[in-house]
mmCIF file of C-alpha atoms in Angstrom:
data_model
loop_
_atom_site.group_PDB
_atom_site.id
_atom_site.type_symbol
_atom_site.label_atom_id
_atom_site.label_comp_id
_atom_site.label_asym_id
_atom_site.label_seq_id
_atom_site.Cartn_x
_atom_site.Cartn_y
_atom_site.Cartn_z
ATOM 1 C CA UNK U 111 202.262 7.323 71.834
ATOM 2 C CA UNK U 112 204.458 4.014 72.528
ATOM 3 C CA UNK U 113 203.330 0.888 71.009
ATOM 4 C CA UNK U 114 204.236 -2.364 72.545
ATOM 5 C CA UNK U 115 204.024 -5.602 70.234
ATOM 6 C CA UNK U 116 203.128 -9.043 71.102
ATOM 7 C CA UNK U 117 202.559 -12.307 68.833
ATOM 8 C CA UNK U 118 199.263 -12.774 68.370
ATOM 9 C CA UNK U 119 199.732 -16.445 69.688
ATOM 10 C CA UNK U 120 202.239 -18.788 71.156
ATOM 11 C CA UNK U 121 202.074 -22.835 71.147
ATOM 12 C CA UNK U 122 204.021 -24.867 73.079
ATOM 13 C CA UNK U 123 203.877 -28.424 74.282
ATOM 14 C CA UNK U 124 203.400 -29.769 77.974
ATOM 15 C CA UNK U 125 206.694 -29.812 79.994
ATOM 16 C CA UNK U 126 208.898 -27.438 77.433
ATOM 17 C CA UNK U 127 209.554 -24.387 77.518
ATOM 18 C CA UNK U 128 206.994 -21.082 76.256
ATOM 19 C CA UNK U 129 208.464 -17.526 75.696
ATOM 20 C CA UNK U 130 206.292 -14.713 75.143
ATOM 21 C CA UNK U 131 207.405 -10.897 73.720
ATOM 22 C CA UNK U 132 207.116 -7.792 73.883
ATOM 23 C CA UNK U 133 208.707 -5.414 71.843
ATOM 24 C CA UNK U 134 208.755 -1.887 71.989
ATOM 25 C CA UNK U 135 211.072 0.907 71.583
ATOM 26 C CA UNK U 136 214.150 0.949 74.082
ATOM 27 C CA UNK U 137 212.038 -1.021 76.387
ATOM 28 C CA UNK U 138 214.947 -2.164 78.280
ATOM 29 C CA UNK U 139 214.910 1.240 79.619
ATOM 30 C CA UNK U 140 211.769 0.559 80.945
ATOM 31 C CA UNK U 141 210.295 -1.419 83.851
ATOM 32 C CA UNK U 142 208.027 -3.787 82.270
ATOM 33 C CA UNK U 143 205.187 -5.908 84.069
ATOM 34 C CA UNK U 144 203.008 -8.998 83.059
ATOM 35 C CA UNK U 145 199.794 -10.286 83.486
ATOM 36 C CA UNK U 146 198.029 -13.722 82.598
ATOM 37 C CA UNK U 147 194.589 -13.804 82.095
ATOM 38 C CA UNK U 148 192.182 -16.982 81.815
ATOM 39 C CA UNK U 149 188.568 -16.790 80.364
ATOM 40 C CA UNK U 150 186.324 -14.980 82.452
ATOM 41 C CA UNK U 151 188.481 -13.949 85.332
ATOM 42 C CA UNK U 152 190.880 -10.787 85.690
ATOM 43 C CA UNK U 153 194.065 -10.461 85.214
ATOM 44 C CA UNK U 154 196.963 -11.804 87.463
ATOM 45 C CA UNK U 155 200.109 -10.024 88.079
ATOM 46 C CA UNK U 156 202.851 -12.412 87.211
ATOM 47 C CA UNK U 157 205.973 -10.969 87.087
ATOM 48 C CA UNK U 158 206.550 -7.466 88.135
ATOM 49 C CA UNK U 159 209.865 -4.926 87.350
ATOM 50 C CA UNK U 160 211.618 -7.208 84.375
ATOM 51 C CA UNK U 161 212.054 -10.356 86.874
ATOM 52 C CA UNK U 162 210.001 -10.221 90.194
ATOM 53 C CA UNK U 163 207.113 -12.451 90.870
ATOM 54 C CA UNK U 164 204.355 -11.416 93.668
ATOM 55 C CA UNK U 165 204.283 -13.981 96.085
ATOM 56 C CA UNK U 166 202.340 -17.432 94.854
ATOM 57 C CA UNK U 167 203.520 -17.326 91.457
ATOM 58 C CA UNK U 168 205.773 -19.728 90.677
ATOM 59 C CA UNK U 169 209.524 -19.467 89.800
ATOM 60 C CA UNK U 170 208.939 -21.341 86.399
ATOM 61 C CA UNK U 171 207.722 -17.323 85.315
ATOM 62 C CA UNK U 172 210.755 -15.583 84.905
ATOM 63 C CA UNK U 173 211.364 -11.834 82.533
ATOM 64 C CA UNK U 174 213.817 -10.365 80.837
ATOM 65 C CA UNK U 175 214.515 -7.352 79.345
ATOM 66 C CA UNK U 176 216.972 -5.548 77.087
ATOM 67 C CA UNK U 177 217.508 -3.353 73.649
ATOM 68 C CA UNK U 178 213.847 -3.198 72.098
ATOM 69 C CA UNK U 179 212.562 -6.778 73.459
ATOM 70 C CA UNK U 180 211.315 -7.594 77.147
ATOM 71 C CA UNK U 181 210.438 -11.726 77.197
ATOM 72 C CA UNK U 182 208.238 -13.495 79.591
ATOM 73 C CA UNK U 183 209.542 -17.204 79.897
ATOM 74 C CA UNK U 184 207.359 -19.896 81.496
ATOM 75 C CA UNK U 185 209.602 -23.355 82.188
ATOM 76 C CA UNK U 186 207.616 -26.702 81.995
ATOM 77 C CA UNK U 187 204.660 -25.237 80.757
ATOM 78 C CA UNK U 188 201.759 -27.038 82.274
ATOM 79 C CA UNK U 189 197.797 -27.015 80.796
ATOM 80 C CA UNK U 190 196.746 -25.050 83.502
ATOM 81 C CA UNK U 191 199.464 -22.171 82.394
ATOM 82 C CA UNK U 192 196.980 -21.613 78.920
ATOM 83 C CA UNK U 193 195.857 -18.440 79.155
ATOM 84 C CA UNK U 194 196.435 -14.525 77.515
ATOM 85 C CA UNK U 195 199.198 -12.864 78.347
ATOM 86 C CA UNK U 196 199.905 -8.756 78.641
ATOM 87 C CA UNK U 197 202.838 -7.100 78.767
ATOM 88 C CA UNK U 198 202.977 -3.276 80.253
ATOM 89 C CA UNK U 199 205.071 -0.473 80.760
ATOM 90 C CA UNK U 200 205.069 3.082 82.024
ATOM 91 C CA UNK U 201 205.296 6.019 79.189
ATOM 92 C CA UNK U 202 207.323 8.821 81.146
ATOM 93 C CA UNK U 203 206.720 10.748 77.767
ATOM 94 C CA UNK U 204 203.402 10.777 77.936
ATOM 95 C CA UNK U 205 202.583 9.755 81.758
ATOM 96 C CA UNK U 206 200.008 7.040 80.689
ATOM 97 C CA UNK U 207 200.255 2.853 80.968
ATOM 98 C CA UNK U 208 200.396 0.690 77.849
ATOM 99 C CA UNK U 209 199.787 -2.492 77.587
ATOM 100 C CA UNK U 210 200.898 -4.944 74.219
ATOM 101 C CA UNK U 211 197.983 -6.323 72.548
ATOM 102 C CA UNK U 212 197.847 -9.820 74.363
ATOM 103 C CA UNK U 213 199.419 -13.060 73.103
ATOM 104 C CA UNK U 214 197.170 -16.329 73.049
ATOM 105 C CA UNK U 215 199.242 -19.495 74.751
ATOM 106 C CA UNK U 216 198.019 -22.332 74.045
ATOM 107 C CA UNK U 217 199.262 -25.405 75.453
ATOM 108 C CA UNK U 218 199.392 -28.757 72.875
ATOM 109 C CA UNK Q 293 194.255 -9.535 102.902
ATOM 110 C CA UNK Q 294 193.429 -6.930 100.309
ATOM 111 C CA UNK Q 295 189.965 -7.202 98.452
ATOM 112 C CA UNK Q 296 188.536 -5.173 95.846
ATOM 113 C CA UNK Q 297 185.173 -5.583 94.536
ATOM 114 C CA UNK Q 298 183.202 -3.694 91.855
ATOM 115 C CA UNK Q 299 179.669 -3.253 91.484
ATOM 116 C CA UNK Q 300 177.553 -5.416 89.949
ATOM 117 C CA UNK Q 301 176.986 -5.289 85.707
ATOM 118 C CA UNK Q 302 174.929 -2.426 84.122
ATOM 119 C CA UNK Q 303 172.889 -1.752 81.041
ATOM 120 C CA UNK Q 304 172.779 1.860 79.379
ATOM 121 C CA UNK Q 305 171.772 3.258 76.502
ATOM 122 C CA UNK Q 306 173.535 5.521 73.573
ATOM 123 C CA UNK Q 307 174.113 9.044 75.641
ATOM 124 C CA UNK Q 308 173.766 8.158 78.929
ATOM 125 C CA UNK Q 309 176.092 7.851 81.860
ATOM 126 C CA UNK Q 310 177.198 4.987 84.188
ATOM 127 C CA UNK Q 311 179.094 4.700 87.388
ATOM 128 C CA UNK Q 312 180.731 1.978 88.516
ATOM 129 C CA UNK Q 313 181.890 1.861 91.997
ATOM 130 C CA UNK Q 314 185.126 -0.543 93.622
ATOM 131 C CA UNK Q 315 185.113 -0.912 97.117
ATOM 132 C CA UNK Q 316 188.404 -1.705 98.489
ATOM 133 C CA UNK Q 317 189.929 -3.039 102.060
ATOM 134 C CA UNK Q 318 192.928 -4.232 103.452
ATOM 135 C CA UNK Q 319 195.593 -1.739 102.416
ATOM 136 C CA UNK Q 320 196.699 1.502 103.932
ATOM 137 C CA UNK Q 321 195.849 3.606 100.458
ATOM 138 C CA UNK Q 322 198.620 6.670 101.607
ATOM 139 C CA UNK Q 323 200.840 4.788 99.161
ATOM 140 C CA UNK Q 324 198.111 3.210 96.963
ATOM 141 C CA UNK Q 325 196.720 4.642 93.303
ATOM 142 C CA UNK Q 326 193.494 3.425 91.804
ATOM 143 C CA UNK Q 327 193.577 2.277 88.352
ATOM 144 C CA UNK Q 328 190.650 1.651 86.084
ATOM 145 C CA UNK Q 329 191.320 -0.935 82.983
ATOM 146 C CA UNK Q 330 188.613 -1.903 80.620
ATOM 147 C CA UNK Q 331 188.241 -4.913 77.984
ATOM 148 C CA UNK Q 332 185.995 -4.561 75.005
ATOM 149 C CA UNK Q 333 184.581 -8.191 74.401
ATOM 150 C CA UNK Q 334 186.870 -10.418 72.902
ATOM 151 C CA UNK Q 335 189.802 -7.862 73.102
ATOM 152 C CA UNK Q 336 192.844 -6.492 75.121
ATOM 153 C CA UNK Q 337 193.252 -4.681 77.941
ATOM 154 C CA UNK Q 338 192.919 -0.787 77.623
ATOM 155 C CA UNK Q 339 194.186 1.492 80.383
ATOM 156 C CA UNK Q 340 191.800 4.403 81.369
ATOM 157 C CA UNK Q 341 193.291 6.437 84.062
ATOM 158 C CA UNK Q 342 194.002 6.323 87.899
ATOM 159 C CA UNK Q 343 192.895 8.559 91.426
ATOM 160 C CA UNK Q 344 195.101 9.166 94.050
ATOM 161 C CA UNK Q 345 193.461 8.212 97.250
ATOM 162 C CA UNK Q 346 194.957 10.307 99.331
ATOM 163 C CA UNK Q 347 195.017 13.403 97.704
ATOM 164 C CA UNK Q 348 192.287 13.036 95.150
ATOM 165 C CA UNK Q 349 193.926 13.656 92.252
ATOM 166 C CA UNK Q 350 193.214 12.501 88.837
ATOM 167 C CA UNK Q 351 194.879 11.179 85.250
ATOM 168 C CA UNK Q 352 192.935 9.930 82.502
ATOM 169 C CA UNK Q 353 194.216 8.626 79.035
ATOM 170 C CA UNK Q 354 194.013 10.656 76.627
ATOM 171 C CA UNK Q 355 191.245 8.600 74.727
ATOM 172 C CA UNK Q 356 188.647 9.075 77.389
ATOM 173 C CA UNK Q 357 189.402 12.883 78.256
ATOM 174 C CA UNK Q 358 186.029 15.071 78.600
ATOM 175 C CA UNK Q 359 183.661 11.835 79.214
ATOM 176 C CA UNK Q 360 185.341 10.356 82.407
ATOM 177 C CA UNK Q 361 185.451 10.951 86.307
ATOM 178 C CA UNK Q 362 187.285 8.994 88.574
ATOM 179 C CA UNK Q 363 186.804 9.928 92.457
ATOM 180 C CA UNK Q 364 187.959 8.419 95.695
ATOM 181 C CA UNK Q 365 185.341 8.311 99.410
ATOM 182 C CA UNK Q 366 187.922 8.029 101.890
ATOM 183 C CA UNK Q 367 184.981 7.467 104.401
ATOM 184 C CA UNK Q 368 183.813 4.184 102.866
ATOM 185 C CA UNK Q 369 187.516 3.551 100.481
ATOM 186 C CA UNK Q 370 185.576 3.148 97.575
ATOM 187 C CA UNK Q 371 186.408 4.263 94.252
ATOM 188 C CA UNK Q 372 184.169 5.516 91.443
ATOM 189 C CA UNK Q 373 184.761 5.594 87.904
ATOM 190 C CA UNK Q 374 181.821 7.936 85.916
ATOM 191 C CA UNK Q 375 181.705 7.553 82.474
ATOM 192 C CA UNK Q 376 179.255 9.572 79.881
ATOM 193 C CA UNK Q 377 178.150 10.183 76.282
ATOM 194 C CA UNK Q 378 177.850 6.186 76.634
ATOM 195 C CA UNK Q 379 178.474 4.686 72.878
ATOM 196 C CA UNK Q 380 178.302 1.107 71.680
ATOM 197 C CA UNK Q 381 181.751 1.090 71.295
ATOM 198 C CA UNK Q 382 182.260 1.687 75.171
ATOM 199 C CA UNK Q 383 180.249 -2.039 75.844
ATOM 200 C CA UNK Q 384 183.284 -3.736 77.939
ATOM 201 C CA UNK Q 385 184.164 -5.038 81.347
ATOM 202 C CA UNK Q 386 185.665 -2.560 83.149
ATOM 203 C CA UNK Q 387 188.336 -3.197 86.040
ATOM 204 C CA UNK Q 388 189.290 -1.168 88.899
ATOM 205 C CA UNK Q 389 192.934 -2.497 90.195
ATOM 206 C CA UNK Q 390 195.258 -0.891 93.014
ATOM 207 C CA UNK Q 391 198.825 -0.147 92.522
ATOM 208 C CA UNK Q 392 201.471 1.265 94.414
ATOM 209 C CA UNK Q 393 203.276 3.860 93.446
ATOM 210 C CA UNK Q 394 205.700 4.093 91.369
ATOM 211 C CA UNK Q 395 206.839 2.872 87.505
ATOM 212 C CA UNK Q 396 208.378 -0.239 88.825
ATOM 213 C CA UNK Q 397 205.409 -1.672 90.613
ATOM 214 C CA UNK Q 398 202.293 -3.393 88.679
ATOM 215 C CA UNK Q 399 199.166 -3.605 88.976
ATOM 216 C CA UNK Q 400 198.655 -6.076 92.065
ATOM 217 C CA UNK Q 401 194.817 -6.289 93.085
ATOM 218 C CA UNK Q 402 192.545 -6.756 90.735
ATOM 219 C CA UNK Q 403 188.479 -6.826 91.110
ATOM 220 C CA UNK Q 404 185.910 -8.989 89.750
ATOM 221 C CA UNK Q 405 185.176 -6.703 86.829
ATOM 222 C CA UNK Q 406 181.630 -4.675 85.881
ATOM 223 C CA UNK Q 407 180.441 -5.618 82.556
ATOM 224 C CA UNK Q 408 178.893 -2.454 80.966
ATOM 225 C CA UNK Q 409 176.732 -3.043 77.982
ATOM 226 C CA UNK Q 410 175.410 -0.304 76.078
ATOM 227 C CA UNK Q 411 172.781 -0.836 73.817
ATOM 228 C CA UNK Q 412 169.243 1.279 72.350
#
């Protein structure tokens, strides 16, 4: 089955700039799709397709994707951005979702 | 305005069954699938299968295949996801989410989540 692989946790300092992986094999053949997710709530669609956001979400959540790494990048991170990120994809092979294991963001 | 919300949480015990239902309004669901996602306590997010509302049909991941239902009441668009042989190990929150279809779309609407605990 594919595997997608995230850091376990990402730190980054009000105002810079936090970037999140996902790696997974040729992934940048894939459409790949993440999610943030606060304590207690459910998760948020954030960017959608490598690089579109849903409407409400702000540009400073951008994607990217190519080779084996997709990469979520949030510009001037702010507290309220602290939260667990997913990344997801579609496995045409075996016609099931996959998410990565999450990555912690923690804002300094 | 699209709005999906789950039943409310349950407690079950080793070997039983529980069904969780996810009422949802505000789209037309010909081009809509029903996902269900769950989340083991302090863990990721683990994707279980969807139902086609419009035709019914049905795919579950492979992990759950034998002890789960999913089914779609196009006369109250609500979605059910049954779930037996209950284990400890099955204690999660479990979310029902629409999607359209197609690989390049996510998961947009999310509901509240139904925490099922299961426990002699």
């Amino acid at each position: 089955s594919y595997v997608l692989t995230q850091p376990p946790s990402v730190s980054v300092a009000p105002g810079q700039t936090a970037r999140i992986t996902c790696e997974g094999n040729n992934i940048g053949s894939k459409s790949v799709h993440w999610y943030q997710q606060k304590p207690g709530q459910a998760p948020v669609l954030v960017v959608y397709d490598d690089n579109d956001r849903p409407s409400g979400i702000p540009e400073r959540f951008s994607g990217s994707n190519s080779g084996n790494t997709a990469t979520l990048t949030i510009s001037r991170v702010e507290a309220g951005d602290e939260a667990d990120y997913y990344c997801q994809v579609w496995d045409s092979s075996s016609d099931h979702w996959v998410f990565g294991g999450g990555t912690k963001l923690t804002v300094l | 305005q699209v709005q999906v919300v789950q039943s409310g949480a349950e407690v079950k015990q080793p070997g039983a069954s529980v069904k969780v239902s996810c009422k949802a309004s505000g789209h037309t669901f010909s081009d809509y699938y029903i996902h269900w996602v769950r989340q083991a306590p302090g863990q990721g997010l683990d994707w279980m299968g969807w139902v086609n509302p419009k035709s019914g049909g049905t795919k579950y991941a492979q992990d759950f295949r034998g002890r789960v239902t999913m089914t779609w009441d196009t006369s109250i668009t609500t979605a059910y996801l049954d779930l037996s042989s209950l284990r400890s190990d099955d204690t999660a929150v479990y979310f029902c989410v629409t999607k359209r279809s197609g690989p390049n779309n996510g998961f947009d609407y999310w509901g509240q989540g139904t925490l099922v605990t299961v426990s002699s």
